[in-house]
Every structure is written in C-alpha cells, then in structure tokens.
Amino acid sequence: SPRPSLLLLFGASPEGTRGDAYAAEVPPLRPPDAPGEVRWAPLAALGAAPAAREMHAAAVADGGRVVWLVGGRSEEEVLSDVWSLRRAPRGELWEWKMEPQLTLPEPLCGHACGVVTPPSPTAPGRELLVVYGGFSG
C-alpha cells in the first residue's frame, strides 16, 4: 500500500500569531466515509524555530525532504527571512535552519511561493524557489 504523506501546519490563530508546527500522517485518498482519522501532533524539530508569524508562504522541495518558510508578518513587523525545515537523510528527525543567503530583498507578507525544476542540461534537477506577489506593509 502507498506510504502516507506528512502534512505540516504552521501559522496564526484567533489569539494571534503562532510559532508552533504540527504534523499529521495523511493516508492515501479514500472515500469520505472510510474509517480512520488524521491525528495532529506537535512536530519535534531540532534547532531554533522561526519567530511566530502569519501571512507567510511555504513550499515543499527535494522530494518532500525540505519545506521552505518564506517571510510573513509577526506581531511587530513584516519579515524578510527564509527558513528551511529539513528532514534528516535517514530517520524521522527534522531541523530548522535560517537561510540568510536567501533573505528576501524586502519584507513581504501575503505572498505565494513554490518550487520549480526548470529543464537544464547543465544543472539537472536544480530547483528554484519562486516568490510572487504580497505586500510589505
């Protein structure tokens, strides 16, 4: 049977911005009335986590081994930071890492991002993180 996927959730609540991440094993698609349920649990990750935020964007890369977290808005300011949440090559551990070389040119929230793999004879498999739209205030 196909292996379940991991779903991550990170962001805001009615009480304000949040900095916690949750994960759930998502079973393969099935009829809505099929038995079983998805159970959310806090995601245990190594490293210092990003500041609590909302209106950020996230994208999955490297075959699901990396999640990029881009910009957003904290309680105090609009952010320009970029973070990776990387899965260890062997095992279930994840690790947060700030990626200063990818800092956005200006603070940004309410944007979208995605990862694309353009065809390239010189760099096959190279992925590009694309950020679009949003506002800085």
Coordinates of N, CA and C in Angstrom, one line a residue:
S1 N 0.8 -1.2 0.0 CA 0.0 0.0 0.0 C 0.9 1.2 0.0
P2 N 0.4 2.3 -0.6 CA 1.2 3.6 -0.6 C 1.5 4.1 0.8
R3 N 2.7 4.7 0.9 CA 3.0 5.2 2.2 C 2.3 6.5 2.5
P4 N 1.8 6.8 3.7 CA 1.2 8.1 4.0 C 2.1 9.2 3.8
S5 N 1.5 10.4 3.5 CA 2.3 11.6 3.4 C 2.3 12.4 4.7
L6 N 3.2 13.3 4.9 CA 3.3 14.1 6.0 C 2.7 15.5 5.7
L7 N 1.8 16.0 6.5 CA 1.2 17.3 6.3 C 1.6 18.2 7.4
L8 N 2.1 19.4 7.1 CA 2.6 20.4 8.2 C 1.7 21.5 8.2
L9 N 1.5 22.1 9.4 CA 0.7 23.3 9.7 C 1.4 24.2 10.6
F10 N 1.5 25.5 10.2 CA 2.3 26.5 11.0 C 1.6 27.8 10.7
G11 N 1.3 28.6 11.7 CA 0.8 29.9 11.4 C 0.0 30.6 12.6
A12 N -1.1 31.2 12.3 CA -1.8 32.1 13.2 C -3.1 31.4 13.7
S13 N -3.6 32.0 14.8 CA -4.9 31.6 15.3 C -5.7 32.8 15.7
P14 N -6.9 32.7 16.1 CA -7.7 33.9 16.6 C -7.0 34.6 17.7
E15 N -6.1 33.9 18.5 CA -5.4 34.6 19.6 C -4.2 35.4 19.1
G16 N -3.8 35.2 17.9 CA -2.6 35.9 17.4 C -1.7 35.0 16.6
T17 N -0.5 35.5 16.3 CA 0.5 34.7 15.5 C 1.0 33.6 16.4
R18 N 1.3 32.5 15.7 CA 1.8 31.3 16.4 C 3.1 30.8 15.8
G19 N 3.9 30.2 16.6 CA 5.2 29.7 16.1 C 5.3 28.2 16.2
D20 N 4.2 27.5 16.5 CA 4.2 26.0 16.6 C 3.9 25.4 15.3
A21 N 4.5 24.2 15.1 CA 4.3 23.4 13.9 C 3.7 22.1 14.3
Y22 N 2.7 21.7 13.5 CA 2.1 20.4 13.7 C 2.2 19.5 12.5
A23 N 2.2 18.2 12.7 CA 2.3 17.3 11.6 C 1.3 16.2 11.7
A24 N 0.8 15.7 10.6 CA -0.1 14.5 10.6 C 0.3 13.6 9.5
E25 N 0.2 12.3 9.7 CA 0.3 11.4 8.6 C -1.0 11.3 7.9
V26 N -0.9 11.6 6.6 CA -2.1 11.7 5.8 C -2.2 10.4 4.9
P27 N -3.3 9.6 5.2 CA -3.4 8.3 4.4 C -3.7 8.6 2.9
P28 N -3.5 7.7 2.1 CA -3.9 7.8 0.6 C -5.3 8.2 0.5
L29 N -5.7 8.9 -0.6 CA -7.1 9.3 -0.8 C -8.0 8.1 -0.7
R30 N -9.1 8.3 0.0 CA -10.1 7.3 0.2 C -11.5 7.9 0.3
P31 N -12.5 7.1 0.2 CA -13.9 7.7 0.3 C -14.1 8.5 1.6
P32 N -14.8 9.6 1.6 CA -15.0 10.4 2.9 C -15.6 9.6 4.0
D33 N -16.3 8.5 3.8 CA -16.9 7.7 4.8 C -16.1 6.6 5.3
A34 N -14.9 6.5 4.8 CA -14.0 5.4 5.2 C -13.5 5.6 6.7
P35 N -13.3 4.5 7.4 CA -12.9 4.6 8.8 C -11.5 5.2 8.9
G36 N -11.2 5.7 10.1 CA -9.9 6.2 10.4 C -10.0 7.7 10.4
E37 N -9.0 8.3 11.1 CA -8.9 9.7 11.2 C -7.5 10.2 11.2
V38 N -7.3 11.4 10.9 CA -5.9 12.0 10.9 C -5.7 12.6 12.3
R39 N -4.6 12.3 12.9 CA -4.2 12.8 14.2 C -3.1 13.8 14.1
W40 N -3.3 15.0 14.6 CA -2.3 16.1 14.6 C -1.4 15.9 15.8
A41 N -0.1 16.2 15.7 CA 0.8 16.2 16.8 C 1.8 17.2 16.6
P42 N 2.3 17.8 17.7 CA 3.4 18.8 17.6 C 4.6 18.2 16.8
L43 N 5.2 19.0 16.0 CA 6.3 18.5 15.2 C 7.6 18.7 16.0
A44 N 8.3 17.7 16.4 CA 9.5 17.8 17.1 C 10.6 18.1 16.1
A45 N 11.3 19.2 16.2 CA 12.4 19.6 15.3 C 13.6 20.1 16.1
L46 N 14.8 19.8 15.6 CA 16.0 20.4 16.1 C 16.2 21.8 15.7
G47 N 17.1 22.5 16.4 CA 17.4 23.9 16.0 C 16.4 24.9 16.5
A48 N 16.8 26.2 16.5 CA 15.9 27.3 16.9 C 14.8 27.4 15.8
A49 N 13.6 27.5 16.2 CA 12.5 27.6 15.3 C 12.3 29.1 14.9
P50 N 11.7 29.4 13.7 CA 11.4 30.7 13.3 C 10.5 31.4 14.3
A51 N 10.5 32.8 14.3 CA 9.6 33.5 15.1 C 8.1 33.2 14.6
A52 N 7.2 33.4 15.6 CA 5.8 33.2 15.3 C 5.4 34.2 14.2
R53 N 4.5 33.7 13.3 CA 4.2 34.6 12.1 C 2.8 34.1 11.5
E54 N 2.3 35.0 10.7 CA 1.1 34.7 9.9 C 1.4 35.3 8.5
M55 N 0.5 35.0 7.5 CA 0.6 35.5 6.2 C 2.0 35.2 5.5
H56 N 2.6 34.1 5.9 CA 3.8 33.7 5.3 C 3.5 32.7 4.1
A57 N 4.5 32.2 3.5 CA 4.3 31.2 2.4 C 5.3 30.1 2.7
A58 N 4.9 28.9 2.2 CA 5.7 27.7 2.4 C 5.6 26.9 1.1
A59 N 6.7 26.1 0.9 CA 6.8 25.3 -0.3 C 7.6 24.0 0.0
V60 N 7.2 23.0 -0.6 CA 8.0 21.7 -0.4 C 8.9 21.5 -1.5
A61 N 10.1 21.0 -1.2 CA 11.2 20.8 -2.2 C 11.9 19.5 -2.0
D62 N 12.8 19.1 -2.9 CA 13.7 18.0 -2.7 C 12.9 16.7 -2.4
G63 N 11.9 16.4 -3.1 CA 11.1 15.2 -2.9 C 10.5 15.1 -1.5
G64 N 10.1 16.2 -0.9 CA 9.5 16.2 0.4 C 10.4 16.3 1.6
R65 N 11.7 16.4 1.3 CA 12.7 16.4 2.4 C 13.0 17.8 2.9
V66 N 12.5 18.8 2.2 CA 12.7 20.2 2.6 C 11.4 21.0 2.5
V67 N 11.1 21.8 3.5 CA 10.0 22.7 3.5 C 10.6 24.1 3.6
W68 N 10.3 25.0 2.7 CA 10.8 26.4 2.8 C 9.7 27.2 3.4
L69 N 10.1 28.1 4.4 CA 9.2 29.0 5.0 C 9.7 30.4 4.7
V70 N 8.9 31.2 4.0 CA 9.3 32.5 3.5 C 8.5 33.7 4.0
G71 N 9.2 34.6 4.6 CA 8.6 35.9 5.1 C 7.4 35.7 6.0
G72 N 6.5 36.7 5.9 CA 5.3 36.7 6.7 C 5.3 37.9 7.6
R73 N 4.4 37.9 8.6 CA 4.2 39.0 9.5 C 4.2 38.5 10.9
S74 N 5.0 39.1 11.8 CA 5.0 38.8 13.2 C 4.0 39.7 13.8
E75 N 3.9 39.7 15.2 CA 3.1 40.6 15.9 C 3.6 42.1 15.7
E76 N 4.9 42.2 15.5 CA 5.5 43.5 15.4 C 5.9 44.1 14.0
E77 N 6.2 43.2 13.1 CA 6.7 43.6 11.8 C 6.5 42.6 10.7
V78 N 6.7 43.1 9.4 CA 6.7 42.2 8.3 C 8.1 41.7 8.1
L79 N 8.3 40.4 7.8 CA 9.5 39.7 7.8 C 10.1 39.5 6.4
S80 N 11.4 39.4 6.3 CA 12.1 39.0 5.1 C 12.9 37.8 5.2
D81 N 12.8 37.1 6.3 CA 13.6 35.9 6.5 C 13.1 34.7 5.7
V82 N 14.1 33.7 5.4 CA 13.7 32.5 4.8 C 14.3 31.4 5.6
W83 N 13.5 30.4 5.9 CA 14.0 29.2 6.8 C 13.8 27.9 6.0
S84 N 14.6 26.9 6.3 CA 14.3 25.6 5.8 C 14.0 24.7 7.0
L85 N 13.2 23.8 6.8 CA 12.9 22.7 7.7 C 13.3 21.4 6.9
R86 N 14.4 20.8 7.3 CA 14.9 19.7 6.5 C 14.8 18.4 7.3
R87 N 14.4 17.4 6.5 CA 14.4 16.1 7.1 C 15.7 15.4 7.0
A88 N 16.1 14.7 8.0 CA 17.4 14.0 8.0 C 17.4 12.9 7.0
P89 N 18.5 12.6 6.3 CA 18.6 11.6 5.3 C 18.0 10.3 5.7
R90 N 18.4 9.9 6.9 CA 17.9 8.6 7.5 C 17.2 8.9 8.8
G91 N 15.9 8.6 8.9 CA 15.2 8.8 10.1 C 14.1 9.8 10.0
E92 N 13.5 10.1 11.2 CA 12.3 10.9 11.2 C 12.6 12.3 11.8
L93 N 13.9 12.6 12.0 CA 14.2 13.9 12.6 C 14.1 15.0 11.6
W94 N 13.7 16.2 12.0 CA 13.6 17.4 11.2 C 14.5 18.5 11.9
E95 N 15.0 19.5 11.1 CA 15.8 20.5 11.7 C 15.5 21.8 11.0
W96 N 15.2 22.9 11.9 CA 15.0 24.2 11.4 C 16.4 24.9 11.2
K97 N 16.5 25.7 10.1 CA 17.7 26.4 9.8 C 17.3 27.7 9.1
M98 N 17.8 28.9 9.7 CA 17.6 30.1 9.0 C 18.6 30.1 7.8
E99 N 18.1 30.6 6.7 CA 18.9 30.6 5.4 C 19.2 32.1 5.0
P100 N 20.2 32.7 5.7 CA 20.5 34.1 5.4 C 20.8 34.5 4.0
Q101 N 21.4 33.5 3.2 CA 21.8 33.8 1.8 C 20.5 33.9 1.0
L102 N 19.3 33.5 1.5 CA 18.1 33.6 0.7 C 17.2 34.7 1.2
T103 N 17.6 35.6 2.1 CA 16.8 36.7 2.7 C 16.1 37.4 1.5
L104 N 14.9 37.7 1.6 CA 14.1 38.5 0.6 C 14.7 39.9 0.5
P105 N 14.6 40.5 -0.7 CA 15.1 41.8 -0.9 C 14.4 42.9 -0.1
E106 N 13.1 42.6 0.3 CA 12.4 43.5 1.2 C 11.4 42.6 2.0
P107 N 11.0 43.1 3.2 CA 10.0 42.3 3.9 C 8.7 42.1 3.1
L108 N 8.1 40.9 3.3 CA 7.0 40.5 2.5 C 6.0 39.6 3.2
C109 N 4.7 39.9 3.0 CA 3.7 39.0 3.6 C 2.5 39.0 2.6
G110 N 1.7 38.0 2.8 CA 0.5 37.8 1.9 C 0.9 37.3 0.5
H111 N 2.1 36.8 0.3 CA 2.6 36.3 -1.0 C 2.4 34.8 -1.2
A112 N 2.9 34.4 -2.3 CA 2.8 32.9 -2.6 C 4.2 32.5 -3.0
C113 N 4.5 31.2 -2.8 CA 5.8 30.7 -3.3 C 5.6 29.3 -3.7
G114 N 6.6 28.8 -4.5 CA 6.6 27.5 -5.0 C 8.0 27.1 -5.4
V115 N 8.2 25.8 -5.6 CA 9.5 25.3 -6.1 C 9.3 24.7 -7.5
V116 N 10.1 25.1 -8.4 CA 10.0 24.6 -9.8 C 11.4 24.0 -10.1
T117 N 11.4 23.0 -11.0 CA 12.6 22.4 -11.5 C 12.6 22.6 -13.0
P118 N 13.3 23.7 -13.4 CA 13.3 24.0 -14.9 C 14.2 23.1 -15.6
P119 N 13.9 22.8 -16.9 CA 14.9 21.9 -17.6 C 16.2 22.6 -17.8
S120 N 17.3 21.9 -17.5 CA 18.6 22.4 -17.6 C 19.6 21.4 -18.0
P121 N 20.3 21.5 -19.1 CA 21.3 20.5 -19.5 C 22.5 20.6 -18.6
T122 N 22.8 21.8 -18.0 CA 24.0 21.9 -17.2 C 23.8 21.7 -15.7
A123 N 22.5 21.8 -15.2 CA 22.2 21.6 -13.8 C 20.9 20.8 -13.7
P124 N 20.9 19.5 -14.1 CA 19.7 18.7 -14.0 C 19.2 18.5 -12.5
G125 N 17.9 18.7 -12.3 CA 17.4 18.5 -11.0 C 17.5 19.8 -10.1
R126 N 18.1 20.8 -10.7 CA 18.2 22.1 -9.9 C 16.8 22.6 -9.6
E127 N 16.5 23.1 -8.4 CA 15.2 23.6 -8.0 C 15.3 25.1 -7.8
L128 N 14.3 25.8 -8.2 CA 14.2 27.3 -8.0 C 13.1 27.6 -7.0
L129 N 13.3 28.4 -6.0 CA 12.3 28.9 -5.1 C 11.8 30.2 -5.7
V130 N 10.5 30.2 -6.1 CA 9.9 31.3 -6.7 C 8.9 32.0 -5.8
V131 N 9.0 33.3 -5.6 CA 8.1 34.1 -4.7 C 7.4 35.1 -5.5
Y132 N 6.1 35.2 -5.3 CA 5.3 36.1 -6.2 C 4.3 36.9 -5.3
G133 N 4.1 38.2 -5.6 CA 3.0 39.0 -5.0 C 3.3 39.4 -3.6
G134 N 2.2 39.7 -2.9 CA 2.3 40.1 -1.5 C 2.5 41.6 -1.3
F135 N 2.7 42.0 -0.1 CA 2.9 43.4 0.2 C 3.8 43.5 1.4
S136 N 4.3 44.7 1.6 CA 5.4 44.9 2.7 C 4.9 45.8 3.8
G137 N 3.6 46.1 3.9 CA 3.2 46.9 5.0 C 1.9 46.4 5.7

